[in-house]
Amino acid sequence: MGQTLFDKIWDAHVVSSNEGFPDILYIDTHFIHEVTSPQAFDGLRLRGLPVFRPQQTVATADHNVPTWDQHLPIKEELSRYQVDMLTKNCAEFGIELYGLGHPFQGIVHVIGPELGITRPGSTYVCGDSHTSTHGAFGAIAFGIGTSQVEQVMATQCLLQSRPKRMKIEVNGKLQKGVGAKDIILYIIAQISAAGGTGYAVEYAGDTIRSLSMEGRMTICNMSIEMGARCGLIAPDETTINYVKGREFAPKGEEWDKAVAYWQTLYSDEDADFDSVLSFKAEDIEPMITYGTNPGMGIGVTQHVPETASFEQKEQGSYKKALNYMGLHDDQQLLGKPIDYVFIGSCTNSRIEDLREVAQFVKGKHKADNVIVWVVPGSKQVQEQAIREGLDKIFDAAGFPLREPGCSACLGMNEDKIPAGKYCVSTSNRNFEGRQGPNSRTFLASPLTAAASAITGVVTDIREFLKEEELV
Amino acid sequence: MSTKIFKHIQTSVVPLPIENIDTDQIIPARFLKATTREGFGNNLFRDWRFDNDGNPKEDFVLNEPKYSGKILVAGKNFGCGSSREHAAWAIADYGFDAVVSSFFADIFKGNALNNGLLPVQVSDDFLKRIFEVVDADPHTVIEIDLVDQFIKIVATGEQESFEVNPYKKACMTNGYDDIDYILSKKELVVEFEGRG
């Protein structure tokens, strides 16, 4: 019996496996940030322990940082305190910090890949559920709680039971205007926000293979939104070409050795998965969510489901969600006026996302009723965008390019969507209050968000693309 | 270091029959700025529990005097979303010792177990029964026994067994800690690193 990609990587990282106990899994790199680390550092102090492998720990400040005037002190006192605490802790425990003002600062799941820290065949954890992003390189990467952050700091290992394995295949040709974000929103809508719980999910099929690394990261990023432990995609030429030459990527002989190993990382033909699902790319429309979890998504031209279409016991939760969103049964979102557009987050803030949006909005201008925020995922993405002149295109369109951070994805820093307002967002969660108390989120792709910003209403990007072809 | 010990409880419950309760509801991100583990209970279910001015919303279960107890009973896929352990801290800090649901999100379940908060997964039918019985009598007492792995509606005698990882069970019933366990195997970690 052959092995899955997941098992190959897992087995190569098992320090000790004992009957009745979870495996002790070795972690190659531990990413940390200001929100989920302070209590872990305190725990180490209480135990009188150092960080076991500080050189395998990478820190950045992202959740609490402002995305405007980053050169000034952080205005919110508690946010500033938490960021300062990270700086002190990193200095005390000997950890490299890419903090505010550092050229490598950014969202933790954007900087790992762009610095060449994220590589095939390795294990990554972080006190953040979107750590699944790094699986796009053919790695095992998942989010952990703060007790586990302390565990990894103390031992560079994690006690972990092996999850089940699921394969999700997507084959066929995507429609114009449909991208990676639509694929993952479609999959989650099909299998629900809990459909992947307990599984490590490998994405495969020719549609997945045809995606750029940025697109693959968008897909793996949202694995957690179907409850999956992690998501991963076998490395190939696209992966290797992306990693090559990056700041911390292996060089010279080390590179050749690494590539030779990476080429062995795929699921064998006869590998055994606990579950296999298959989808057709042609069936996927530009997607949008209408509810309060990421599984509540529809094609942009479809109607919100009827309450009666759910089982009795689910109807209460469904009605609560529609009520929160200010929507009703059978409503079509297409044409619904919106207030904000947020382009950013660890799901969609990479240079490719910004290029795609800039190309589309060039020569257009946002609608008067919409406020648009474009937030790059990292300092490097911001600078690249400026080098390419994207900032000027954005400015002319009324889409100011801000500074890097998690921004309006999570309602923690200064960037919040006001109560009752609708935001078409390229982020990953539409939970109640996620973008600010009583804010209302429609999750969508960068293109759908950009098109909706131009028209001021929820828009089918395909209509725009059709017109542009005619011109 | 030792953690909280859990073996057995018998108490009334707080019912929250909503599905897919995510960690942003349990503790919104704007309350994650503390750098210690204490005090999160004050903001547990903040936006369901209080209005924008901080006044308690009367119709939310935590504000209804008829409900109290050390067990929170919630709809399926409890704790989905973010990995924030603050969600488990908030529930434990508020005073709950166990959460009962028909399905738990993965990371939340691990975080709860690491904090002496027991996640008890029951069948859809048993969950429905608890909600029915508690609806009829808010003082309904539920017994949870971790040693023998069962949950019981005391008044009716209806009971069900539940699964728990044997290692985590040993940790919770003895107050053991994962870090102590891995540290006891540290020579294996160093040996692993040497394998290259």
PDB file of N, CA and C in Angstrom, chain A residues 12 15 18 20-22 26 35 39 42 47 52-53 64 76 79 81-82 127-129 143-147 150-151 155 159 161 194 197 229 293 314 317 320 410-412 429 431-432 434 437-438, chain B residues 1 18-20 22 24-25 29-30 32-37 48 52 76-77 81-86 89 103-104 106-107 111 114 124 165 167 177-183 185-186 188-189 192-193:
ATOM      1  N   ALA A  12       8.200  11.411   8.642  1.00  0.00           N
ATOM      2  CA  ALA A  12       9.563  11.943   8.682  1.00  0.00           C
ATOM      3  C   ALA A  12       9.774  12.891   9.866  1.00  0.00           C
ATOM      4  N   VAL A  15       9.109  11.963  16.334  1.00  0.00           N
ATOM      5  CA  VAL A  15      10.227  11.761  17.258  1.00  0.00           C
ATOM      6  C   VAL A  15      10.005  10.485  18.047  1.00  0.00           C
ATOM      7  N   ASN A  18       4.083   6.197  20.693  1.00  0.00           N
ATOM      8  CA  ASN A  18       3.779   5.179  21.694  1.00  0.00           C
ATOM      9  C   ASN A  18       2.295   4.869  21.699  1.00  0.00           C
ATOM     10  N   GLY A  20      -1.332   4.393  22.528  1.00  0.00           N
ATOM     11  CA  GLY A  20      -2.168   5.058  23.543  1.00  0.00           C
ATOM     12  C   GLY A  20      -1.806   6.513  23.789  1.00  0.00           C
ATOM     13  N   PHE A  21      -0.706   6.962  23.164  1.00  0.00           N
ATOM     14  CA  PHE A  21      -0.305   8.353  23.308  1.00  0.00           C
ATOM     15  C   PHE A  21      -0.340   9.033  21.944  1.00  0.00           C
ATOM     16  N   PRO A  22      -0.554  10.339  21.920  1.00  0.00           N
ATOM     17  CA  PRO A  22      -0.368  11.044  20.640  1.00  0.00           C
ATOM     18  C   PRO A  22       1.111  10.975  20.263  1.00  0.00           C
ATOM     19  N   TYR A  26       7.979  16.523  15.497  1.00  0.00           N
ATOM     20  CA  TYR A  26       8.988  17.584  15.467  1.00  0.00           C
ATOM     21  C   TYR A  26       8.516  18.737  14.580  1.00  0.00           C
ATOM     22  N   VAL A  35      -0.458  38.218  19.622  1.00  0.00           N
ATOM     23  CA  VAL A  35      -1.710  37.957  20.344  1.00  0.00           C
ATOM     24  C   VAL A  35      -1.686  36.651  21.139  1.00  0.00           C
ATOM     25  N   GLN A  39       1.158  34.733  26.922  1.00  0.00           N
ATOM     26  CA  GLN A  39       0.911  33.794  28.018  1.00  0.00           C
ATOM     27  C   GLN A  39       1.852  32.592  27.924  1.00  0.00           C
ATOM     28  N   ASP A  42       5.125  33.674  29.414  1.00  0.00           N
ATOM     29  CA  ASP A  42       4.961  33.667  30.874  1.00  0.00           C
ATOM     30  C   ASP A  42       5.092  32.254  31.430  1.00  0.00           C
ATOM     31  N   ARG A  47       8.175  28.104  34.468  1.00  0.00           N
ATOM     32  CA  ARG A  47       8.864  26.812  34.521  1.00  0.00           C
ATOM     33  C   ARG A  47      10.378  26.964  34.568  1.00  0.00           C
ATOM     34  N   PHE A  52      13.627  26.474  23.434  1.00  0.00           N
ATOM     35  CA  PHE A  52      14.553  25.381  23.128  1.00  0.00           C
ATOM     36  C   PHE A  52      15.335  25.634  21.837  1.00  0.00           C
ATOM     37  N   ARG A  53      14.657  26.076  20.793  1.00  0.00           N
ATOM     38  CA  ARG A  53      15.329  26.328  19.501  1.00  0.00           C
ATOM     39  C   ARG A  53      14.912  27.702  18.964  1.00  0.00           C
ATOM     40  N   ASN A  64      -2.498  43.365  15.598  1.00  0.00           N
ATOM     41  CA  ASN A  64      -2.843  44.614  16.292  1.00  0.00           C
ATOM     42  C   ASN A  64      -2.343  45.871  15.614  1.00  0.00           C
ATOM     43  N   GLU A  76      -3.985  52.687  20.101  1.00  0.00           N
ATOM     44  CA  GLU A  76      -4.720  51.933  21.127  1.00  0.00           C
ATOM     45  C   GLU A  76      -3.722  51.373  22.144  1.00  0.00           C
ATOM     46  N   SER A  79      -3.283  47.510  22.420  1.00  0.00           N
ATOM     47  CA  SER A  79      -2.614  46.973  21.234  1.00  0.00           C
ATOM     48  C   SER A  79      -1.118  47.272  21.300  1.00  0.00           C
ATOM     49  N   TYR A  81       0.641  47.848  23.929  1.00  0.00           N
ATOM     50  CA  TYR A  81       1.249  47.068  25.014  1.00  0.00           C
ATOM     51  C   TYR A  81       1.557  45.647  24.548  1.00  0.00           C
ATOM     52  N   GLN A  82       0.603  45.065  23.798  1.00  0.00           N
ATOM     53  CA  GLN A  82       0.803  43.685  23.348  1.00  0.00           C
ATOM     54  C   GLN A  82       1.967  43.587  22.344  1.00  0.00           C
ATOM     55  N   GLY A 127       0.302  29.986  16.496  1.00  0.00           N
ATOM     56  CA  GLY A 127      -0.916  30.207  17.261  1.00  0.00           C
ATOM     57  C   GLY A 127      -1.905  31.010  16.454  1.00  0.00           C
ATOM     58  N   ASP A 128      -2.277  30.458  15.308  1.00  0.00           N
ATOM     59  CA  ASP A 128      -3.219  31.120  14.406  1.00  0.00           C
ATOM     60  C   ASP A 128      -3.768  30.057  13.460  1.00  0.00           C
ATOM     61  N   SER A 129      -5.095  29.991  13.365  1.00  0.00           N
ATOM     62  CA  SER A 129      -5.704  28.882  12.623  1.00  0.00           C
ATOM     63  C   SER A 129      -5.388  28.908  11.132  1.00  0.00           C
ATOM     64  N   GLY A 143      -2.735  25.430  12.843  1.00  0.00           N
ATOM     65  CA  GLY A 143      -2.864  26.365  13.950  1.00  0.00           C
ATOM     66  C   GLY A 143      -2.924  25.641  15.277  1.00  0.00           C
ATOM     67  N   ILE A 144      -2.406  26.290  16.323  1.00  0.00           N
ATOM     68  CA  ILE A 144      -2.390  25.698  17.658  1.00  0.00           C
ATOM     69  C   ILE A 144      -2.817  26.746  18.690  1.00  0.00           C
ATOM     70  N   GLY A 145      -3.204  26.273  19.864  1.00  0.00           N
ATOM     71  CA  GLY A 145      -3.548  27.170  20.966  1.00  0.00           C
ATOM     72  C   GLY A 145      -2.303  27.585  21.731  1.00  0.00           C
ATOM     73  N   THR A 146      -2.494  28.497  22.678  1.00  0.00           N
ATOM     74  CA  THR A 146      -1.343  29.073  23.377  1.00  0.00           C
ATOM     75  C   THR A 146      -0.605  28.055  24.260  1.00  0.00           C
ATOM     76  N   SER A 147      -1.323  27.107  24.864  1.00  0.00           N
ATOM     77  CA  SER A 147      -0.623  26.066  25.645  1.00  0.00           C
ATOM     78  C   SER A 147       0.331  25.299  24.738  1.00  0.00           C
ATOM     79  N   GLU A 150       3.421  27.304  23.906  1.00  0.00           N
ATOM     80  CA  GLU A 150       4.399  27.135  24.992  1.00  0.00           C
ATOM     81  C   GLU A 150       5.132  25.791  24.854  1.00  0.00           C
ATOM     82  N   GLN A 151       4.356  24.758  24.491  1.00  0.00           N
ATOM     83  CA  GLN A 151       4.924  23.420  24.305  1.00  0.00           C
ATOM     84  C   GLN A 151       6.012  23.424  23.222  1.00  0.00           C
ATOM     85  N   THR A 155      10.002  22.757  23.657  1.00  0.00           N
ATOM     86  CA  THR A 155      10.518  21.443  23.206  1.00  0.00           C
ATOM     87  C   THR A 155      10.740  21.321  21.698  1.00  0.00           C
ATOM     88  N   LEU A 159       2.683  17.379  20.837  1.00  0.00           N
ATOM     89  CA  LEU A 159       1.971  16.106  20.995  1.00  0.00           C
ATOM     90  C   LEU A 159       0.751  16.176  20.104  1.00  0.00           C
ATOM     91  N   SER A 161      -2.159  13.757  17.649  1.00  0.00           N
ATOM     92  CA  SER A 161      -2.641  12.505  17.064  1.00  0.00           C
ATOM     93  C   SER A 161      -2.759  12.684  15.564  1.00  0.00           C
ATOM     94  N   ALA A 194     -18.074  22.331   8.768  1.00  0.00           N
ATOM     95  CA  ALA A 194     -17.529  21.267   9.620  1.00  0.00           C
ATOM     96  C   ALA A 194     -17.124  20.054   8.788  1.00  0.00           C
ATOM     97  N   THR A 197     -13.607  18.478   9.367  1.00  0.00           N
ATOM     98  CA  THR A 197     -13.096  18.333  10.741  1.00  0.00           C
ATOM     99  C   THR A 197     -12.516  16.936  10.953  1.00  0.00           C
ATOM    100  N   ARG A 229      -7.890  19.995   9.833  1.00  0.00           N
ATOM    101  CA  ARG A 229      -6.666  20.219  10.622  1.00  0.00           C
ATOM    102  C   ARG A 229      -5.654  20.999   9.787  1.00  0.00           C
ATOM    103  N   ASN A 293     -21.274  31.895   8.570  1.00  0.00           N
ATOM    104  CA  ASN A 293     -20.092  31.036   8.581  1.00  0.00           C
ATOM    105  C   ASN A 293     -19.703  30.792   7.127  1.00  0.00           C
ATOM    106  N   GLU A 314     -32.062  22.712  12.433  1.00  0.00           N
ATOM    107  CA  GLU A 314     -31.083  23.691  11.938  1.00  0.00           C
ATOM    108  C   GLU A 314     -31.727  25.049  11.630  1.00  0.00           C
ATOM    109  N   SER A 317     -30.874  28.283  13.894  1.00  0.00           N
ATOM    110  CA  SER A 317     -29.557  28.872  13.646  1.00  0.00           C
ATOM    111  C   SER A 317     -29.535  29.596  12.303  1.00  0.00           C
ATOM    112  N   LYS A 320     -31.384  32.891  12.548  1.00  0.00           N
ATOM    113  CA  LYS A 320     -30.560  33.824  13.334  1.00  0.00           C
ATOM    114  C   LYS A 320     -29.501  34.462  12.407  1.00  0.00           C
ATOM    115  N   LEU A 410     -10.327  40.973  11.167  1.00  0.00           N
ATOM    116  CA  LEU A 410     -10.746  40.417  12.465  1.00  0.00           C
ATOM    117  C   LEU A 410     -11.195  41.402  13.533  1.00  0.00           C
ATOM    118  N   GLY A 411     -11.380  42.681  13.192  1.00  0.00           N
ATOM    119  CA  GLY A 411     -11.964  43.583  14.185  1.00  0.00           C
ATOM    120  C   GLY A 411     -11.169  43.683  15.466  1.00  0.00           C
ATOM    121  N   MET A 412      -9.855  43.694  15.347  1.00  0.00           N
ATOM    122  CA  MET A 412      -9.021  43.759  16.556  1.00  0.00           C
ATOM    123  C   MET A 412      -8.221  45.061  16.591  1.00  0.00           C
ATOM    124  N   ARG A 429     -13.404  34.967   7.028  1.00  0.00           N
ATOM    125  CA  ARG A 429     -14.491  34.667   7.973  1.00  0.00           C
ATOM    126  C   ARG A 429     -15.586  35.721   7.935  1.00  0.00           C
ATOM    127  N   PHE A 431     -18.119  35.505  10.298  1.00  0.00           N
ATOM    128  CA  PHE A 431     -18.798  35.316  11.583  1.00  0.00           C
ATOM    129  C   PHE A 431     -19.423  36.631  12.040  1.00  0.00           C
ATOM    130  N   GLU A 432     -20.452  36.522  12.881  1.00  0.00           N
ATOM    131  CA  GLU A 432     -21.046  37.730  13.478  1.00  0.00           C
ATOM    132  C   GLU A 432     -19.936  38.564  14.128  1.00  0.00           C
ATOM    133  N   ARG A 434     -17.242  39.706  13.181  1.00  0.00           N
ATOM    134  CA  ARG A 434     -15.849  39.411  12.863  1.00  0.00           C
ATOM    135  C   ARG A 434     -15.078  40.671  12.440  1.00  0.00           C
ATOM    136  N   PRO A 437     -18.056  44.999  15.734  1.00  0.00           N
ATOM    137  CA  PRO A 437     -19.362  44.646  16.302  1.00  0.00           C
ATOM    138  C   PRO A 437     -20.508  44.954  15.327  1.00  0.00           C
ATOM    139  N   ASN A 438     -21.344  43.949  15.091  1.00  0.00           N
ATOM    140  CA  ASN A 438     -22.519  44.056  14.210  1.00  0.00           C
ATOM    141  C   ASN A 438     -22.221  44.382  12.742  1.00  0.00           C
TER     142      ASN A 438
ATOM    143  N   MET B   1       4.435  20.906  35.278  1.00  0.00           N
ATOM    144  CA  MET B   1       3.529  21.687  36.108  1.00  0.00           C
ATOM    145  C   MET B   1       2.177  21.009  36.126  1.00  0.00           C
ATOM    146  N   ILE B  18     -27.581  26.675  19.710  1.00  0.00           N
ATOM    147  CA  ILE B  18     -27.216  27.321  18.445  1.00  0.00           C
ATOM    148  C   ILE B  18     -26.086  26.507  17.830  1.00  0.00           C
ATOM    149  N   GLU B  19     -26.127  26.331  16.498  1.00  0.00           N
ATOM    150  CA  GLU B  19     -25.081  25.551  15.818  1.00  0.00           C
ATOM    151  C   GLU B  19     -23.953  26.450  15.354  1.00  0.00           C
ATOM    152  N   ASN B  20     -22.810  25.840  15.131  1.00  0.00           N
ATOM    153  CA  ASN B  20     -21.630  26.540  14.592  1.00  0.00           C
ATOM    154  C   ASN B  20     -21.234  27.765  15.425  1.00  0.00           C
ATOM    155  N   ASP B  22     -18.860  30.014  16.843  1.00  0.00           N
ATOM    156  CA  ASP B  22     -17.444  30.181  16.543  1.00  0.00           C
ATOM    157  C   ASP B  22     -16.733  30.907  17.673  1.00  0.00           C
ATOM    158  N   ASP B  24     -15.128  33.592  17.647  1.00  0.00           N
ATOM    159  CA  ASP B  24     -15.345  35.044  17.664  1.00  0.00           C
ATOM    160  C   ASP B  24     -16.588  35.400  18.483  1.00  0.00           C
ATOM    161  N   GLN B  25     -17.548  34.468  18.578  1.00  0.00           N
ATOM    162  CA  GLN B  25     -18.707  34.719  19.447  1.00  0.00           C
ATOM    163  C   GLN B  25     -18.321  34.463  20.893  1.00  0.00           C
ATOM    164  N   ALA B  29     -12.424  39.278  19.009  1.00  0.00           N
ATOM    165  CA  ALA B  29     -10.984  39.581  18.898  1.00  0.00           C
ATOM    166  C   ALA B  29     -10.584  40.826  19.677  1.00  0.00           C
ATOM    167  N   ARG B  30     -11.495  41.791  19.781  1.00  0.00           N
ATOM    168  CA  ARG B  30     -11.085  43.034  20.453  1.00  0.00           C
ATOM    169  C   ARG B  30     -10.826  42.838  21.942  1.00  0.00           C
ATOM    170  N   LEU B  32      -8.928  40.271  22.991  1.00  0.00           N
ATOM    171  CA  LEU B  32      -7.787  39.345  23.077  1.00  0.00           C
ATOM    172  C   LEU B  32      -6.502  40.075  23.422  1.00  0.00           C
ATOM    173  N   LYS B  33      -6.625  41.292  23.899  1.00  0.00           N
ATOM    174  CA  LYS B  33      -5.409  42.088  24.076  1.00  0.00           C
ATOM    175  C   LYS B  33      -4.733  41.897  25.421  1.00  0.00           C
ATOM    176  N   ALA B  34      -5.359  41.140  26.315  1.00  0.00           N
ATOM    177  CA  ALA B  34      -4.736  40.887  27.616  1.00  0.00           C
ATOM    178  C   ALA B  34      -3.526  39.986  27.419  1.00  0.00           C
ATOM    179  N   THR B  35      -2.561  40.095  28.293  1.00  0.00           N
ATOM    180  CA  THR B  35      -1.353  39.278  28.161  1.00  0.00           C
ATOM    181  C   THR B  35      -1.252  38.240  29.278  1.00  0.00           C
ATOM    182  N   THR B  36      -2.347  38.083  30.050  1.00  0.00           N
ATOM    183  CA  THR B  36      -2.403  36.992  31.034  1.00  0.00           C
ATOM    184  C   THR B  36      -3.607  36.116  30.676  1.00  0.00           C
ATOM    185  N   ARG B  37      -3.812  35.028  31.425  1.00  0.00           N
ATOM    186  CA  ARG B  37      -4.912  34.116  31.119  1.00  0.00           C
ATOM    187  C   ARG B  37      -6.199  34.456  31.877  1.00  0.00           C
ATOM    188  N   TRP B  48     -23.335  38.741  22.388  1.00  0.00           N
ATOM    189  CA  TRP B  48     -24.652  38.133  22.566  1.00  0.00           C
ATOM    190  C   TRP B  48     -25.200  38.491  23.950  1.00  0.00           C
ATOM    191  N   ASN B  52     -24.570  47.337  22.990  1.00  0.00           N
ATOM    192  CA  ASN B  52     -23.421  48.193  22.668  1.00  0.00           C
ATOM    193  C   ASN B  52     -23.004  49.091  23.837  1.00  0.00           C
ATOM    194  N   LYS B  76     -24.235  21.829  17.443  1.00  0.00           N
ATOM    195  CA  LYS B  76     -23.091  21.141  16.828  1.00  0.00           C
ATOM    196  C   LYS B  76     -22.051  22.094  16.217  1.00  0.00           C
ATOM    197  N   ASN B  77     -20.852  21.575  16.082  1.00  0.00           N
ATOM    198  CA  ASN B  77     -19.676  22.305  15.572  1.00  0.00           C
ATOM    199  C   ASN B  77     -19.327  23.479  16.480  1.00  0.00           C
ATOM    200  N   GLY B  81     -13.616  28.009  13.920  1.00  0.00           N
ATOM    201  CA  GLY B  81     -12.955  29.292  13.653  1.00  0.00           C
ATOM    202  C   GLY B  81     -11.542  29.336  14.198  1.00  0.00           C
ATOM    203  N   SER B  82     -11.253  30.446  14.812  1.00  0.00           N
ATOM    204  CA  SER B  82      -9.893  30.779  15.229  1.00  0.00           C
ATOM    205  C   SER B  82      -9.319  29.802  16.248  1.00  0.00           C
ATOM    206  N   SER B  83      -7.977  29.760  16.328  1.00  0.00           N
ATOM    207  CA  SER B  83      -7.293  28.868  17.268  1.00  0.00           C
ATOM    208  C   SER B  83      -7.161  29.481  18.653  1.00  0.00           C
ATOM    209  N   ARG B  84      -7.705  30.678  18.849  1.00  0.00           N
ATOM    210  CA  ARG B  84      -7.504  31.399  20.105  1.00  0.00           C
ATOM    211  C   ARG B  84      -7.877  30.551  21.319  1.00  0.00           C
ATOM    212  N   GLU B  85      -6.891  30.277  22.165  1.00  0.00           N
ATOM    213  CA  GLU B  85      -7.147  29.512  23.383  1.00  0.00           C
ATOM    214  C   GLU B  85      -7.964  30.352  24.368  1.00  0.00           C
ATOM    215  N   HIS B  86      -7.969  31.661  24.096  1.00  0.00           N
ATOM    216  CA  HIS B  86      -8.749  32.591  24.920  1.00  0.00           C
ATOM    217  C   HIS B  86     -10.215  32.141  25.002  1.00  0.00           C
ATOM    218  N   TRP B  89     -10.219  29.637  27.710  1.00  0.00           N
ATOM    219  CA  TRP B  89      -9.982  30.368  28.966  1.00  0.00           C
ATOM    220  C   TRP B  89     -11.234  31.104  29.409  1.00  0.00           C
ATOM    221  N   PHE B 103     -20.853  17.965  18.327  1.00  0.00           N
ATOM    222  CA  PHE B 103     -19.656  18.012  17.466  1.00  0.00           C
ATOM    223  C   PHE B 103     -18.799  19.193  17.884  1.00  0.00           C
ATOM    224  N   PHE B 104     -17.503  18.970  17.984  1.00  0.00           N
ATOM    225  CA  PHE B 104     -16.583  20.052  18.357  1.00  0.00           C
ATOM    226  C   PHE B 104     -15.588  20.320  17.242  1.00  0.00           C
ATOM    227  N   ASP B 106     -11.924  21.002  15.977  1.00  0.00           N
ATOM    228  CA  ASP B 106     -10.685  20.350  16.370  1.00  0.00           C
ATOM    229  C   ASP B 106      -9.800  21.144  17.342  1.00  0.00           C
ATOM    230  N   ILE B 107      -9.472  22.366  16.956  1.00  0.00           N
ATOM    231  CA  ILE B 107      -8.496  23.122  17.752  1.00  0.00           C
ATOM    232  C   ILE B 107      -9.107  23.495  19.098  1.00  0.00           C
ATOM    233  N   ASN B 111      -7.631  22.748  22.840  1.00  0.00           N
ATOM    234  CA  ASN B 111      -7.397  23.847  23.782  1.00  0.00           C
ATOM    235  C   ASN B 111      -8.153  23.621  25.088  1.00  0.00           C
ATOM    236  N   ASN B 114      -6.498  21.069  27.229  1.00  0.00           N
ATOM    237  CA  ASN B 114      -5.261  21.577  27.829  1.00  0.00           C
ATOM    238  C   ASN B 114      -5.524  22.537  28.976  1.00  0.00           C
ATOM    239  N   ASP B 124     -26.488  13.297  18.340  1.00  0.00           N
ATOM    240  CA  ASP B 124     -27.495  14.324  18.038  1.00  0.00           C
ATOM    241  C   ASP B 124     -28.742  14.113  18.892  1.00  0.00           C
ATOM    242  N   ASN B 165      -9.622  10.837  24.358  1.00  0.00           N
ATOM    243  CA  ASN B 165      -8.299  10.278  24.119  1.00  0.00           C
ATOM    244  C   ASN B 165      -7.720   9.790  25.455  1.00  0.00           C
ATOM    245  N   TYR B 167      -4.812   9.290  26.614  1.00  0.00           N
ATOM    246  CA  TYR B 167      -3.711  10.083  27.166  1.00  0.00           C
ATOM    247  C   TYR B 167      -4.255  11.362  27.813  1.00  0.00           C
ATOM    248  N   ASP B 177       0.597  17.362  32.495  1.00  0.00           N
ATOM    249  CA  ASP B 177       0.782  18.442  31.547  1.00  0.00           C
ATOM    250  C   ASP B 177       1.605  17.916  30.369  1.00  0.00           C
ATOM    251  N   ASP B 178       1.234  18.307  29.141  1.00  0.00           N
ATOM    252  CA  ASP B 178       1.934  17.834  27.931  1.00  0.00           C
ATOM    253  C   ASP B 178       3.421  18.172  27.949  1.00  0.00           C
ATOM    254  N   ILE B 179       3.736  19.344  28.439  1.00  0.00           N
ATOM    255  CA  ILE B 179       5.137  19.786  28.369  1.00  0.00           C
ATOM    256  C   ILE B 179       6.011  18.890  29.242  1.00  0.00           C
ATOM    257  N   ASP B 180       5.510  18.537  30.426  1.00  0.00           N
ATOM    258  CA  ASP B 180       6.275  17.625  31.287  1.00  0.00           C
ATOM    259  C   ASP B 180       6.526  16.305  30.557  1.00  0.00           C
ATOM    260  N   TYR B 181       5.503  15.837  29.847  1.00  0.00           N
ATOM    261  CA  TYR B 181       5.635  14.555  29.140  1.00  0.00           C
ATOM    262  C   TYR B 181       6.725  14.637  28.058  1.00  0.00           C
ATOM    263  N   ILE B 182       6.675  15.696  27.245  1.00  0.00           N
ATOM    264  CA  ILE B 182       7.688  15.795  26.172  1.00  0.00           C
ATOM    265  C   ILE B 182       9.081  16.021  26.778  1.00  0.00           C
ATOM    266  N   LEU B 183       9.141  16.835  27.824  1.00  0.00           N
ATOM    267  CA  LEU B 183      10.457  17.079  28.450  1.00  0.00           C
ATOM    268  C   LEU B 183      11.062  15.761  28.963  1.00  0.00           C
ATOM    269  N   LYS B 185      11.013  13.130  27.490  1.00  0.00           N
ATOM    270  CA  LYS B 185      11.539  12.398  26.318  1.00  0.00           C
ATOM    271  C   LYS B 185      12.563  13.253  25.572  1.00  0.00           C
ATOM    272  N   LYS B 186      13.112  14.226  26.238  1.00  0.00           N
ATOM    273  CA  LYS B 186      13.940  15.216  25.552  1.00  0.00           C
ATOM    274  C   LYS B 186      15.132  14.599  24.822  1.00  0.00           C
ATOM    275  N   LEU B 188      15.210  11.987  23.183  1.00  0.00           N
ATOM    276  CA  LEU B 188      14.739  11.501  21.874  1.00  0.00           C
ATOM    277  C   LEU B 188      14.640  12.662  20.876  1.00  0.00           C
ATOM    278  N   VAL B 189      14.274  13.834  21.395  1.00  0.00           N
ATOM    279  CA  VAL B 189      14.158  15.012  20.523  1.00  0.00           C
ATOM    280  C   VAL B 189      15.548  15.382  19.992  1.00  0.00           C
ATOM    281  N   PHE B 192      16.642  12.904  17.487  1.00  0.00           N
ATOM    282  CA  PHE B 192      15.935  13.132  16.216  1.00  0.00           C
ATOM    283  C   PHE B 192      16.624  14.240  15.423  1.00  0.00           C
ATOM    284  N   GLU B 193      16.972  15.305  16.098  1.00  0.00           N
ATOM    285  CA  GLU B 193      17.623  16.436  15.409  1.00  0.00           C
ATOM    286  C   GLU B 193      18.953  16.009  14.807  1.00  0.00           C
TER     287      GLU B 193
END
